[in-house]
Amino acid sequence: MGENIIGAEYSEIMQKSYIDYAMSVIIARALPDVRDGLKPVQRRTLYDMYELGIRYDRPYRKCARIVGDTMGKYHPHGDSSIYDALVVMAQDFKKGQALVDGHGNFGSIEGDGAAAMRYTEARLQKITQVAFLADLDKDVVDFGPNFDETEKEPVVLPVRIPNLLVNGSDGIAVGMVTSIPTHNLSEVIDAVKALIKNNKLTNADLMKYIKGPDFPTGGIVVNQDELLRIYETGQGKIRLRGRVEVEQVKGGRERLVITEIPYTMIGANIGKFLNEVAALVETRKTNDIVDISNQSSKGGIRIVLELRRGADVEKLKNLLYKKTRLQDTFGVNMLAVADGRPETLSLRKILDYNIDFQFELTTRKYKNLLEKEEKKSEIQEGLIRACDIIDLIIEILRGSRSRDQVKECLVHGVTEGIRFKTEKSRRMAAKLNFTEPQANAILDMRLYKLIGLEIEVLMQEHEETLKNIASYKDILNNYDSMAKVIIKELDALKKEFGRPRRTAIENAEEIVLEETKMEELPVVFLMDRFGYVRSMEESVYEHNREAADAESKYVLHCLNTDRICIFTDSGKVHLLKMQDVPFGKFRAKGTPVDNLCNYNSSEENFIGVFSMNDIRETVLTFVTKQAMVKQVEGKEFDVSKRTTAATKLQDGDQLLTVYAASENAHIVLASENGYFLCFPVSEIPMKKKTAVGVRGMKLGEDDAVAEVYWVEKGADKEIKEASYKDKTVSLAKLRVASRDTKGTHIRL
């Protein structure tokens, strides 16, 4: 068989493949469906628990069993994604309504992870069984094949509440992200009921019922006036604050107690908040806090700040809101899959989709119930009619030779082959016209059903069935009747599962923090060879001068309002505010400089450290490994950016040193191959910080500058360098040459 080669444009194939991949991630993984508010992994996990019979009133089952069954049947994307989804659905501090009842360690609000799935157990919550899975047996939703077409799974769960709003959602797809806050179940149900009754309600009208987000962590939403625009556009930012209470302590002191936190602080951010508060004390932005402790437990959040006597409580509150994550923003992007495509939805649209879905579920449910009742009525009518002519039926049974022969007589009036006592009985049998289901029911009927009381019960059941049929037809054919049914179900859910609002909604004034101007004080900055930095008072330094100089690579006398310039071999300069440097005792270890600025010790090395006040009026000399030199005015580095380029480097080059040399100084460049070149610093031209510079020394092949020395005028300084095999070189006796020459070779 010959090959059939089809020509195609590579870019078109890549584009189509990427679009297919992106849509798969968007629809089948990352975004929730607007109808049930669930992502596929959540939907499949809940359905699998339902199939396994792990109900709220039954024993817990191992999570490993649930995860394995879900992965094997419905979600072949790894056990971690399934277990993570299961854990989140069990965490009541993340969900407005937890959907899974977890037993064991399912993590904590402070960011502790859940135990391994082999240790934890779970079962469905009652609300999940009642409002999410109750009508799956009534053909209310479509089922589709699983990944290998060996099982059937629901395309969407028959959720009776707007779960997209109640539990919110977050997820990152390809080129898009969803972030929907949680809301109060009772308020959302009230809004749905109001919209069912009056389809002309606007977003503003609906917000009379839904005041705003209701986060499980409580807190305060402080931009109430902006919520309407957020709910109309489906996008915006919600400003959140934690709740702070003031408690009186013995001795006339007070303490601040944080009892509710912003939803965004869940997890590791609580620890970061504690570090931020500690940093405020270390950097002397406040002296009012004397101790901080996290006393949170299963009973709730309790973070205690002990204050000094006479502390300004209101000012400290404002400082915490302004400088820490006690006030934060929650980015809203109400993106969900609607009608098979991603769409950013307003509040009204989400509720519209939900109401349409509720009517669809109710229609399919009552069509299914009506069909069952009609079949039931048909059988009941047949049995009642059979009781009236029971003698004839018994005669047919006794005169027949097989079940099929009796059935043919009951359905079609066929009497051939049946022995009758009288011709009249034969004529009556020929007129029988039961339906096939009625005939089967008659043949299966037990004799005790012929008792008088049993016949009366049958008559009553038939009357009840007829009432149900009339009721179901009314519901299916009348909008108001169906609306009443939906509203009744919502009222029942609200009564059983509703809870008071936890998040307060208000308008708060923008915090204006009047920071007192820091008093300028002389301090000493210390940095050791490992990059640990600290600062101390001059008196403390003088008292420990010998030890401080021995332990530190850089010792700078500066002001506490100054900035430190850290030059690195990658050609960058990082600016560090002195007020951010830990201030303390001499024996304090210090803090890695990586934690205080953008310096990255794994990628670069510091080669020069100066205070901004020292270099602002001076000139800095730069030397690179490839012997490129230049001078730059120090004031060029007085910028607001925390990191900026100190010089431009050629490929493969490194900055070797930065030095504030005097005009009369000489520079000595020593190469790896033993060449020494001494020339006046005045020959180095002035350049901008973004320039490469000029060549300072002619280097041979495979040679590079290894060391740079500085000789001030009149100095006779000898340098002993191990890399030159202990050769002692008197720099002052070197012949002074010109820049860009080869220099003197020293035999090693």
mmCIF file of N, CA and C in Angstrom, residues 379 382-383 386-387 390 392-398 400-411 418 432 434-447 449-450:
data_model
loop_
_atom_site.group_PDB
_atom_site.id
_atom_site.type_symbol
_atom_site.label_atom_id
_atom_site.label_comp_id
_atom_site.label_asym_id
_atom_site.label_seq_id
_atom_site.Cartn_x
_atom_site.Cartn_y
_atom_site.Cartn_z
ATOM 1 N N ILE A 379 -51.650 -0.176 35.394
ATOM 2 C CA ILE A 379 -51.676 -1.484 36.060
ATOM 3 C C ILE A 379 -52.792 -1.533 37.099
ATOM 4 N N GLY A 382 -56.064 -2.059 35.474
ATOM 5 C CA GLY A 382 -56.200 -3.450 35.041
ATOM 6 C C GLY A 382 -56.551 -4.367 36.196
ATOM 7 N N LEU A 383 -55.896 -4.161 37.361
ATOM 8 C CA LEU A 383 -56.170 -5.008 38.519
ATOM 9 C C LEU A 383 -57.585 -4.790 39.057
ATOM 10 N N ALA A 386 -59.886 -6.453 36.746
ATOM 11 C CA ALA A 386 -59.756 -7.908 36.883
ATOM 12 C C ALA A 386 -60.509 -8.414 38.104
ATOM 13 N N CYS A 387 -60.515 -7.612 39.181
ATOM 14 C CA CYS A 387 -61.235 -8.022 40.391
ATOM 15 C C CYS A 387 -62.742 -8.126 40.131
ATOM 16 N N ILE A 390 -63.206 -11.584 38.256
ATOM 17 C CA ILE A 390 -62.206 -12.543 38.722
ATOM 18 C C ILE A 390 -62.601 -13.984 38.435
ATOM 19 N N LEU A 392 -64.192 -15.108 35.792
ATOM 20 C CA LEU A 392 -63.866 -15.392 34.393
ATOM 21 C C LEU A 392 -62.371 -15.611 34.232
ATOM 22 N N ILE A 393 -61.590 -14.812 34.891
ATOM 23 C CA ILE A 393 -60.131 -14.937 34.775
ATOM 24 C C ILE A 393 -59.660 -16.256 35.359
ATOM 25 N N ILE A 394 -60.261 -16.661 36.493
ATOM 26 C CA ILE A 394 -59.891 -17.962 37.082
ATOM 27 C C ILE A 394 -60.258 -19.091 36.130
ATOM 28 N N GLU A 395 -61.425 -18.946 35.462
ATOM 29 C CA GLU A 395 -61.857 -19.977 34.504
ATOM 30 C C GLU A 395 -60.875 -20.065 33.336
ATOM 31 N N ILE A 396 -60.395 -18.888 32.885
ATOM 32 C CA ILE A 396 -59.399 -18.866 31.788
ATOM 33 C C ILE A 396 -58.113 -19.525 32.248
ATOM 34 N N LEU A 397 -57.693 -19.239 33.456
ATOM 35 C CA LEU A 397 -56.462 -19.816 33.983
ATOM 36 C C LEU A 397 -56.561 -21.335 34.086
ATOM 37 N N ARG A 398 -57.717 -21.834 34.576
ATOM 38 C CA ARG A 398 -57.864 -23.284 34.760
ATOM 39 C C ARG A 398 -58.009 -24.017 33.434
ATOM 40 N N SER A 400 -56.499 -23.104 30.548
ATOM 41 C CA SER A 400 -55.350 -22.882 29.651
ATOM 42 C C SER A 400 -54.217 -23.831 29.969
ATOM 43 N N ARG A 401 -53.360 -23.998 28.958
ATOM 44 C CA ARG A 401 -52.238 -24.908 29.115
ATOM 45 C C ARG A 401 -50.906 -24.195 29.360
ATOM 46 N N SER A 402 -50.858 -22.834 29.136
ATOM 47 C CA SER A 402 -49.598 -22.097 29.335
ATOM 48 C C SER A 402 -49.887 -20.643 29.685
ATOM 49 N N ARG A 403 -48.860 -20.001 30.235
ATOM 50 C CA ARG A 403 -48.971 -18.571 30.582
ATOM 51 C C ARG A 403 -49.209 -17.738 29.333
ATOM 52 N N ASP A 404 -48.501 -18.076 28.249
ATOM 53 C CA ASP A 404 -48.650 -17.301 27.009
ATOM 54 C C ASP A 404 -50.072 -17.396 26.472
ATOM 55 N N GLN A 405 -50.684 -18.555 26.638
ATOM 56 C CA GLN A 405 -52.054 -18.738 26.143
ATOM 57 C C GLN A 405 -53.023 -17.841 26.927
ATOM 58 N N VAL A 406 -52.810 -17.757 28.258
ATOM 59 C CA VAL A 406 -53.649 -16.884 29.088
ATOM 60 C C VAL A 406 -53.430 -15.430 28.696
ATOM 61 N N LYS A 407 -52.169 -15.078 28.476
ATOM 62 C CA LYS A 407 -51.833 -13.696 28.146
ATOM 63 C C LYS A 407 -52.468 -13.285 26.827
ATOM 64 N N GLU A 408 -52.463 -14.187 25.841
ATOM 65 C CA GLU A 408 -53.070 -13.894 24.549
ATOM 66 C C GLU A 408 -54.572 -13.675 24.691
ATOM 67 N N CYS A 409 -55.179 -14.444 25.570
ATOM 68 C CA CYS A 409 -56.623 -14.289 25.791
ATOM 69 C C CYS A 409 -56.930 -12.965 26.470
ATOM 70 N N LEU A 410 -56.108 -12.596 27.498
ATOM 71 C CA LEU A 410 -56.367 -11.352 28.230
ATOM 72 C C LEU A 410 -56.128 -10.116 27.374
ATOM 73 N N VAL A 411 -55.143 -10.203 26.489
ATOM 74 C CA VAL A 411 -54.770 -9.015 25.704
ATOM 75 C C VAL A 411 -55.575 -8.928 24.415
ATOM 76 N N ILE A 418 -58.634 -23.013 24.821
ATOM 77 C CA ILE A 418 -58.959 -22.844 26.241
ATOM 78 C C ILE A 418 -60.312 -23.493 26.510
ATOM 79 N N LEU A 432 -62.192 -9.536 25.970
ATOM 80 C CA LEU A 432 -61.149 -8.953 26.846
ATOM 81 C C LEU A 432 -60.103 -8.193 26.024
ATOM 82 N N PHE A 434 -57.197 -6.294 27.792
ATOM 83 C CA PHE A 434 -56.198 -5.726 28.714
ATOM 84 C C PHE A 434 -54.911 -5.377 27.950
ATOM 85 N N THR A 435 -54.197 -4.410 28.474
ATOM 86 C CA THR A 435 -52.876 -4.105 27.889
ATOM 87 C C THR A 435 -51.883 -5.155 28.353
ATOM 88 N N GLU A 436 -50.755 -5.222 27.698
ATOM 89 C CA GLU A 436 -49.758 -6.226 28.059
ATOM 90 C C GLU A 436 -49.244 -6.043 29.481
ATOM 91 N N PRO A 437 -48.908 -4.794 29.915
ATOM 92 C CA PRO A 437 -48.499 -4.635 31.325
ATOM 93 C C PRO A 437 -49.594 -5.049 32.300
ATOM 94 N N GLN A 438 -50.880 -4.764 31.948
ATOM 95 C CA GLN A 438 -51.984 -5.164 32.816
ATOM 96 C C GLN A 438 -52.092 -6.680 32.884
ATOM 97 N N ALA A 439 -51.930 -7.338 31.767
ATOM 98 C CA ALA A 439 -52.003 -8.795 31.731
ATOM 99 C C ALA A 439 -50.905 -9.413 32.590
ATOM 100 N N ASN A 440 -49.671 -8.873 32.480
ATOM 101 C CA ASN A 440 -48.571 -9.380 33.309
ATOM 102 C C ASN A 440 -48.853 -9.183 34.789
ATOM 103 N N ALA A 441 -49.433 -8.008 35.142
ATOM 104 C CA ALA A 441 -49.753 -7.740 36.545
ATOM 105 C C ALA A 441 -50.820 -8.696 37.053
ATOM 106 N N ILE A 442 -51.816 -8.993 36.200
ATOM 107 C CA ILE A 442 -52.886 -9.926 36.604
ATOM 108 C C ILE A 442 -52.307 -11.314 36.833
ATOM 109 N N LEU A 443 -51.437 -11.740 35.950
ATOM 110 C CA LEU A 443 -50.834 -13.065 36.086
ATOM 111 C C LEU A 443 -49.918 -13.152 37.308
ATOM 112 N N ASP A 444 -49.335 -12.013 37.695
ATOM 113 C CA ASP A 444 -48.439 -12.004 38.857
ATOM 114 C C ASP A 444 -49.182 -11.741 40.159
ATOM 115 N N MET A 445 -50.459 -11.402 40.080
ATOM 116 C CA MET A 445 -51.227 -11.046 41.266
ATOM 117 C C MET A 445 -51.379 -12.249 42.189
ATOM 118 N N ARG A 446 -51.241 -11.993 43.511
ATOM 119 C CA ARG A 446 -51.401 -13.048 44.494
ATOM 120 C C ARG A 446 -52.863 -13.113 44.942
ATOM 121 N N LEU A 447 -53.258 -14.274 45.436
ATOM 122 C CA LEU A 447 -54.661 -14.501 45.785
ATOM 123 C C LEU A 447 -55.144 -13.601 46.918
ATOM 124 N N LYS A 449 -54.792 -10.639 47.330
ATOM 125 C CA LYS A 449 -55.246 -9.362 46.815
ATOM 126 C C LYS A 449 -56.758 -9.351 46.569
ATOM 127 N N LEU A 450 -57.390 -10.533 46.604
ATOM 128 C CA LEU A 450 -58.828 -10.612 46.367
ATOM 129 C C LEU A 450 -59.634 -10.355 47.631
#
